[in-house]
mmCIF file with all atom_site columns, C-alpha atoms in Angstrom:
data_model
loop_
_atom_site.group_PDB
_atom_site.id
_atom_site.type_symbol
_atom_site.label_atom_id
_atom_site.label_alt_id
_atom_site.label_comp_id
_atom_site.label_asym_id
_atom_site.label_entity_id
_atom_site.label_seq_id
_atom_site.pdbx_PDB_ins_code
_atom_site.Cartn_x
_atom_site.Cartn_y
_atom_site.Cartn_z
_atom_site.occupancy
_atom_site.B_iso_or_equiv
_atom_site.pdbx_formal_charge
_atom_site.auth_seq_id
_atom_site.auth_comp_id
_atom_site.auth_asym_id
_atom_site.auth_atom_id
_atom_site.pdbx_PDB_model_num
ATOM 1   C CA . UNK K 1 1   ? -127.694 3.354  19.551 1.00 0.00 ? 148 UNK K CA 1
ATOM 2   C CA . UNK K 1 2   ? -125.442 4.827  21.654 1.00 0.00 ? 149 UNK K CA 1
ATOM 3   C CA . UNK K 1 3   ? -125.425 6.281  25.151 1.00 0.00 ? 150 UNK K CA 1
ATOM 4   C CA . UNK K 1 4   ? -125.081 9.959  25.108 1.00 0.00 ? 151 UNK K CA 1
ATOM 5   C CA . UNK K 1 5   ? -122.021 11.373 26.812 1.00 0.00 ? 152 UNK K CA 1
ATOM 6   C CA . UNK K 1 6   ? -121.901 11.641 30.458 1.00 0.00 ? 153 UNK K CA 1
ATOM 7   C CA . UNK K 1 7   ? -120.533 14.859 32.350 1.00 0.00 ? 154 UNK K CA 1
ATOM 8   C CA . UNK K 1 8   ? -117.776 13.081 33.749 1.00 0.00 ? 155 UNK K CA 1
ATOM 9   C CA . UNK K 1 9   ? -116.930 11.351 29.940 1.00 0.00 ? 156 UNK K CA 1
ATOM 10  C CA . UNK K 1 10  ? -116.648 14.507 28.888 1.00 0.00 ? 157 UNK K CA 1
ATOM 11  C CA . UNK K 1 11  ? -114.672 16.018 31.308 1.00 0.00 ? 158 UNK K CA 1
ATOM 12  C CA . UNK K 1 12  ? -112.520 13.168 30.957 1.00 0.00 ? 159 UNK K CA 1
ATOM 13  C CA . UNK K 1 13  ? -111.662 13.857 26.974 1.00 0.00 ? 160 UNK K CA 1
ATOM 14  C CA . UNK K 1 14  ? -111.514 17.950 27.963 1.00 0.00 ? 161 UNK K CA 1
ATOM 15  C CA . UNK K 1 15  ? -108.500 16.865 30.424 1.00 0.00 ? 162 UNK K CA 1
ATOM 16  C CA . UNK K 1 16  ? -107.004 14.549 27.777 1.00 0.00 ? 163 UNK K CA 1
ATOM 17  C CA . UNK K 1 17  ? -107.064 16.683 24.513 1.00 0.00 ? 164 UNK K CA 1
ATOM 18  C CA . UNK K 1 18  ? -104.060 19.452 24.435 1.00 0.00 ? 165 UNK K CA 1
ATOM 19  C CA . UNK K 1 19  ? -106.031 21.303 21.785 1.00 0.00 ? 166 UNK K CA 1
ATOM 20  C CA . UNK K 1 20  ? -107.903 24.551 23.587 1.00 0.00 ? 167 UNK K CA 1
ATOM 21  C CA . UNK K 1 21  ? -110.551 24.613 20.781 1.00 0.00 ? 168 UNK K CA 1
ATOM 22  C CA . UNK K 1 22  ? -111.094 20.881 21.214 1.00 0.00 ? 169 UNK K CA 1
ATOM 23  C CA . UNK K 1 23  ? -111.111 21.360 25.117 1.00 0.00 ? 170 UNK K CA 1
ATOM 24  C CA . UNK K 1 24  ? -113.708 24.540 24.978 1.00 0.00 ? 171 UNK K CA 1
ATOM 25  C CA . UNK K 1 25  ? -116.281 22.320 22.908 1.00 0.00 ? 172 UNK K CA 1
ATOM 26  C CA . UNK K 1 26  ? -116.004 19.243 25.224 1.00 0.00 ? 173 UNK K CA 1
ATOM 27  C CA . UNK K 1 27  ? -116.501 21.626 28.251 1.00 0.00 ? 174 UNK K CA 1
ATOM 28  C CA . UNK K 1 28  ? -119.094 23.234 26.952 1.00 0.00 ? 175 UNK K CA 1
ATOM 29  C CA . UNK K 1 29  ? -120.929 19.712 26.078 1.00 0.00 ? 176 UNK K CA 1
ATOM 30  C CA . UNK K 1 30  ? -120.158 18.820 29.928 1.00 0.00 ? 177 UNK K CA 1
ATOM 31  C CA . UNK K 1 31  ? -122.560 21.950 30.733 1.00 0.00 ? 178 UNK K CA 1
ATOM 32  C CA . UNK K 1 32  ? -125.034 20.379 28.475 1.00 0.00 ? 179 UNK K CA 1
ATOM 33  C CA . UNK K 1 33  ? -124.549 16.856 30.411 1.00 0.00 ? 180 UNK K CA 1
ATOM 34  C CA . UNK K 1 34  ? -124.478 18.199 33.629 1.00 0.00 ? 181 UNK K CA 1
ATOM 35  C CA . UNK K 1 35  ? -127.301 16.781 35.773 1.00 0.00 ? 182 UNK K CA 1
ATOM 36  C CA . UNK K 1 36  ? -125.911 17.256 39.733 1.00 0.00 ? 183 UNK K CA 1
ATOM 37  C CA . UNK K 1 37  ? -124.296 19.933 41.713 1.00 0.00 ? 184 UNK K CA 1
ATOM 38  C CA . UNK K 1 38  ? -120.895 17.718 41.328 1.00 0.00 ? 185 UNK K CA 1
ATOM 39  C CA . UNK K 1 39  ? -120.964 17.720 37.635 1.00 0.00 ? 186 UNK K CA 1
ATOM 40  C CA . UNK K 1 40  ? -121.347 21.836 37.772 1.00 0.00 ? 187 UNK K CA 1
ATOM 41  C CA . UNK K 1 41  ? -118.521 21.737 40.406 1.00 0.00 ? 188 UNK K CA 1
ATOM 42  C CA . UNK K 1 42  ? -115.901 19.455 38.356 1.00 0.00 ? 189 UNK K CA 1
ATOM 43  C CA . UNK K 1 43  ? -116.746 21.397 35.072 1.00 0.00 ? 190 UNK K CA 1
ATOM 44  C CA . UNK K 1 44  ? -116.222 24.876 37.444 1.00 0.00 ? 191 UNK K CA 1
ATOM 45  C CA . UNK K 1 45  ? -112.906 23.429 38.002 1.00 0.00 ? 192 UNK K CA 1
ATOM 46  C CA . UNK K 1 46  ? -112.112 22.613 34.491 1.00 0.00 ? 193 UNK K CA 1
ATOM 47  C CA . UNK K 1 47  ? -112.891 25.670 33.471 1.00 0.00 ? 194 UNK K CA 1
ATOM 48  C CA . UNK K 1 48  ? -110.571 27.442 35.839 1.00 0.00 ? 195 UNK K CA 1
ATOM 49  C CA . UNK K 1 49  ? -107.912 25.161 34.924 1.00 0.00 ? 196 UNK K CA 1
ATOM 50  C CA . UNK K 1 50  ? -108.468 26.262 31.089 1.00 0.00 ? 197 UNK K CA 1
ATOM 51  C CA . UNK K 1 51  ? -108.015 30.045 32.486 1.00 0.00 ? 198 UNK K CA 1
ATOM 52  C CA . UNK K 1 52  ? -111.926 30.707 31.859 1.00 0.00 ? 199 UNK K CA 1
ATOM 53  C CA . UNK K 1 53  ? -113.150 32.695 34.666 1.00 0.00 ? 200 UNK K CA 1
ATOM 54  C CA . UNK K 1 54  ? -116.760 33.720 33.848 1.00 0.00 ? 201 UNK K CA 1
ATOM 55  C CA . UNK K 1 55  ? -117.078 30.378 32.569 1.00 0.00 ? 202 UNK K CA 1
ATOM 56  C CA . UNK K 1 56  ? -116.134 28.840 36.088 1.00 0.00 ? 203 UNK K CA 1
ATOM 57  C CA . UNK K 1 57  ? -118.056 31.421 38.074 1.00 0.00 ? 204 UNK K CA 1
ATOM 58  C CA . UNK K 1 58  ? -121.063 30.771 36.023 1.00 0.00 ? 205 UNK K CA 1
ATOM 59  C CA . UNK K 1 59  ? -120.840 26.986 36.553 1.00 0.00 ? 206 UNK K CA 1
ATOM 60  C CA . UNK K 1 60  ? -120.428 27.251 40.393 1.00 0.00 ? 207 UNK K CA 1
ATOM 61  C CA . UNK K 1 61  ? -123.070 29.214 40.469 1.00 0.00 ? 208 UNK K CA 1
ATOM 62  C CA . UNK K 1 62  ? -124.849 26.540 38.699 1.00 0.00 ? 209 UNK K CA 1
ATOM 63  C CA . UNK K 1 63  ? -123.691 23.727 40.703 1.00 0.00 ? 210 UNK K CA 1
ATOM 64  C CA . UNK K 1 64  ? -125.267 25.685 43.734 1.00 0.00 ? 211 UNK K CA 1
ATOM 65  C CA . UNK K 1 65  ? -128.276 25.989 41.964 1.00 0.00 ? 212 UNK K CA 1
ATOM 66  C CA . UNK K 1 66  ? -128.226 22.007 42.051 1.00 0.00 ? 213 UNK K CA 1
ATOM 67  C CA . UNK K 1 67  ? -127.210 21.472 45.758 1.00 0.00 ? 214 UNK K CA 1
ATOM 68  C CA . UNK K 1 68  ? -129.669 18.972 47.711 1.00 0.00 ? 215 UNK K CA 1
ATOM 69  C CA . UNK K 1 69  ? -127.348 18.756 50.720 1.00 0.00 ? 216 UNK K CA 1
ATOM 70  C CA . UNK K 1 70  ? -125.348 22.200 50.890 1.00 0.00 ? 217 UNK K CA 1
ATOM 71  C CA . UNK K 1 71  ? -122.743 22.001 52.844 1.00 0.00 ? 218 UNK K CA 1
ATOM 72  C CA . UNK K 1 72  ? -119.971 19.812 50.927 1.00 0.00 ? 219 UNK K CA 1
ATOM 73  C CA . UNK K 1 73  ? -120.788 21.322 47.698 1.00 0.00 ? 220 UNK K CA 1
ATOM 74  C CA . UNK K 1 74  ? -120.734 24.815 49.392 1.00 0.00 ? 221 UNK K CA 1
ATOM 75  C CA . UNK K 1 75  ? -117.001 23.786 50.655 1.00 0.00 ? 222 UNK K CA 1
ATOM 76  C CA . UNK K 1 76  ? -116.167 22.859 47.377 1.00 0.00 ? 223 UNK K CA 1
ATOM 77  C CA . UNK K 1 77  ? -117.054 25.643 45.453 1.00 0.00 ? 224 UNK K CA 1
ATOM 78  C CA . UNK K 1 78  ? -115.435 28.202 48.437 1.00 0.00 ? 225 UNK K CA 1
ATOM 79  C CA . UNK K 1 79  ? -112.362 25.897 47.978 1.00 0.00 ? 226 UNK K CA 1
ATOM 80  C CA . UNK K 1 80  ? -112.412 26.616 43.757 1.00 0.00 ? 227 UNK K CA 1
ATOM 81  C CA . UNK K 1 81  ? -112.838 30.512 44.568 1.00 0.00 ? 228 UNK K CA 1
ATOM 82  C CA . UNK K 1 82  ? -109.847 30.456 46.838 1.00 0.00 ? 229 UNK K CA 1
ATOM 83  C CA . UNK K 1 83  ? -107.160 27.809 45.260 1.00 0.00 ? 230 UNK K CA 1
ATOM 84  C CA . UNK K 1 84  ? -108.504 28.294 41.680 1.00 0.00 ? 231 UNK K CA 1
ATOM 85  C CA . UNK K 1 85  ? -109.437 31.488 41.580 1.00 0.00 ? 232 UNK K CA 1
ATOM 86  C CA . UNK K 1 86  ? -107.848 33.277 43.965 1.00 0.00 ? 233 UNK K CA 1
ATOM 87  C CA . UNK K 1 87  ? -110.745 35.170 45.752 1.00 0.00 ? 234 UNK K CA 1
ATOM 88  C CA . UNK K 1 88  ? -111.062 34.740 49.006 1.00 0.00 ? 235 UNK K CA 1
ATOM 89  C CA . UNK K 1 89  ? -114.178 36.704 49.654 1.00 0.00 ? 236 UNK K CA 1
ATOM 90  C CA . UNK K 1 90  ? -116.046 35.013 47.026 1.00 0.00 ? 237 UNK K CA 1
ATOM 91  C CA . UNK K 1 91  ? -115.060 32.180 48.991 1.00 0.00 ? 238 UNK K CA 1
ATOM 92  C CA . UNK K 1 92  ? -116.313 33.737 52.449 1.00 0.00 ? 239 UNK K CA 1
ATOM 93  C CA . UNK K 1 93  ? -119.686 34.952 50.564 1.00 0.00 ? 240 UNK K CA 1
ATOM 94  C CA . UNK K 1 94  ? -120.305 31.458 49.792 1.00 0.00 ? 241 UNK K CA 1
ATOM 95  C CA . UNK K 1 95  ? -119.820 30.470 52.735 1.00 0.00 ? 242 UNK K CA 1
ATOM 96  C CA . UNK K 1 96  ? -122.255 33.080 54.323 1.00 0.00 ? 243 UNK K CA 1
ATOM 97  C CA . UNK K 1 97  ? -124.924 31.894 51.928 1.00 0.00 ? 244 UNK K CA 1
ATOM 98  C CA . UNK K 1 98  ? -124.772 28.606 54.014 1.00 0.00 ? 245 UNK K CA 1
ATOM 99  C CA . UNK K 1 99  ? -124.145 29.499 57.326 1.00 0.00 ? 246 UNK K CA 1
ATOM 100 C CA . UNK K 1 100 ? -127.645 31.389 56.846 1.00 0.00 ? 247 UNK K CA 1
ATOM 101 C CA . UNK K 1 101 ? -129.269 28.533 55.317 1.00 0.00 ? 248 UNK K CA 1
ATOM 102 C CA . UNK K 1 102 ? -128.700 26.448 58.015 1.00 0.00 ? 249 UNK K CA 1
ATOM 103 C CA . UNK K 1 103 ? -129.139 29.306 60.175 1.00 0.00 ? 250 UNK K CA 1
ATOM 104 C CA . UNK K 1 104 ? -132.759 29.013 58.883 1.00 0.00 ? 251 UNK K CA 1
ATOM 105 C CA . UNK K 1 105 ? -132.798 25.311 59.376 1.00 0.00 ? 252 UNK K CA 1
ATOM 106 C CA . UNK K 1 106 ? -134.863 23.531 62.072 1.00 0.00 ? 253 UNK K CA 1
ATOM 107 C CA . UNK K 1 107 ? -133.260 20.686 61.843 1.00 0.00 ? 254 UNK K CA 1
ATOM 108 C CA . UNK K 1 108 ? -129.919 21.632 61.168 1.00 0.00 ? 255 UNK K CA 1
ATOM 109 C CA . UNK K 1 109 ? -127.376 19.112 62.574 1.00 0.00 ? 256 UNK K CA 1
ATOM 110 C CA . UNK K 1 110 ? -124.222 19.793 64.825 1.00 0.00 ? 257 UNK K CA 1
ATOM 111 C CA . UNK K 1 111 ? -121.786 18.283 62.324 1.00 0.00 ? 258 UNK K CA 1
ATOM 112 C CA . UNK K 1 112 ? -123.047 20.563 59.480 1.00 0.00 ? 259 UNK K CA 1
ATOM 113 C CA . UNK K 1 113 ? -122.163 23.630 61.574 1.00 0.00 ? 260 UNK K CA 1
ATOM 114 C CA . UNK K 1 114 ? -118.418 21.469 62.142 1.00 0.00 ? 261 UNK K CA 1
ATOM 115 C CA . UNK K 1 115 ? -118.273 20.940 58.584 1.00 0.00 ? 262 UNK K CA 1
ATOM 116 C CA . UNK K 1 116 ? -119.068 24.872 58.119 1.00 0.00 ? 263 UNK K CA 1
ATOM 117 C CA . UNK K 1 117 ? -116.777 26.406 60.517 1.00 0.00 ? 264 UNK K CA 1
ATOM 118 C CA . UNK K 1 118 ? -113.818 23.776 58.388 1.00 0.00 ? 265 UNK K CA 1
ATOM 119 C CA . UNK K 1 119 ? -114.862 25.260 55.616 1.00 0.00 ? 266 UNK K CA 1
ATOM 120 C CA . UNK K 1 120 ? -114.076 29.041 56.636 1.00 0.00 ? 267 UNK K CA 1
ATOM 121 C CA . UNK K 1 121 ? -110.999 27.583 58.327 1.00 0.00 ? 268 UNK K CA 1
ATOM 122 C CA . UNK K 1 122 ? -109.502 25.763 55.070 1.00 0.00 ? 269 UNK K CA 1
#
């Protein structure tokens, strides 16, 4: 039998095909694959690419939803709402909803705040 499709196969054949039909079924499978918060993120970017807003917002919203660590996959997504999408205060919102996370952290390290302030800097 084989495998199922991974996320990042399908991604793959989305970025390949120059058919938009073709591309909107493959992304859509890719949600249905997506296990971790960097699947969400690559597919959020896809979907951006292909000019699908609501689709992209809805998938970093997702790939938030899936975060275990936070802060690079809260720089990524702020990076896909300001050079994909062109909203910076998205971008800044996202941000916020980390910097009081680890606000809220005991344990939060020095290099996540670094990694934060980089973040609103980029």
């Amino acid at each position: 039998m084989k495998p199922a499709a991974t996320a990042t196969d399908l991604l793959q054949r989305a970025g390949a095909t120059t058919n938009s039909s073709e591309r909107h079924t493959l992304l859509e499978q890719a949600e249905v694959a997506a296990r971790r918060a960097s699947d969400w993120l690559d597919i959020a970017d896809a979907w951006a690419t292909a000019g699908d807003r609501n689709a992209a917002e809805r998938c970093l919203a997702a790939g938030l939803q899936h975060s275990d660590d936070g802060v690079w996959d809260y720089r990524r997504a702020a990076a896909t709402w300001v050079h994909q999408l062109g909203d910076r205060q998205a971008a800044v919102r996202t941000l916020a909803t980390l910097e009081r996370a680890l606000a809220g952290r005991p344990d939060t390290a020095g290099y996540q705040w670094r990694l934060l302030a980089e973040g609103y800097a980029e």
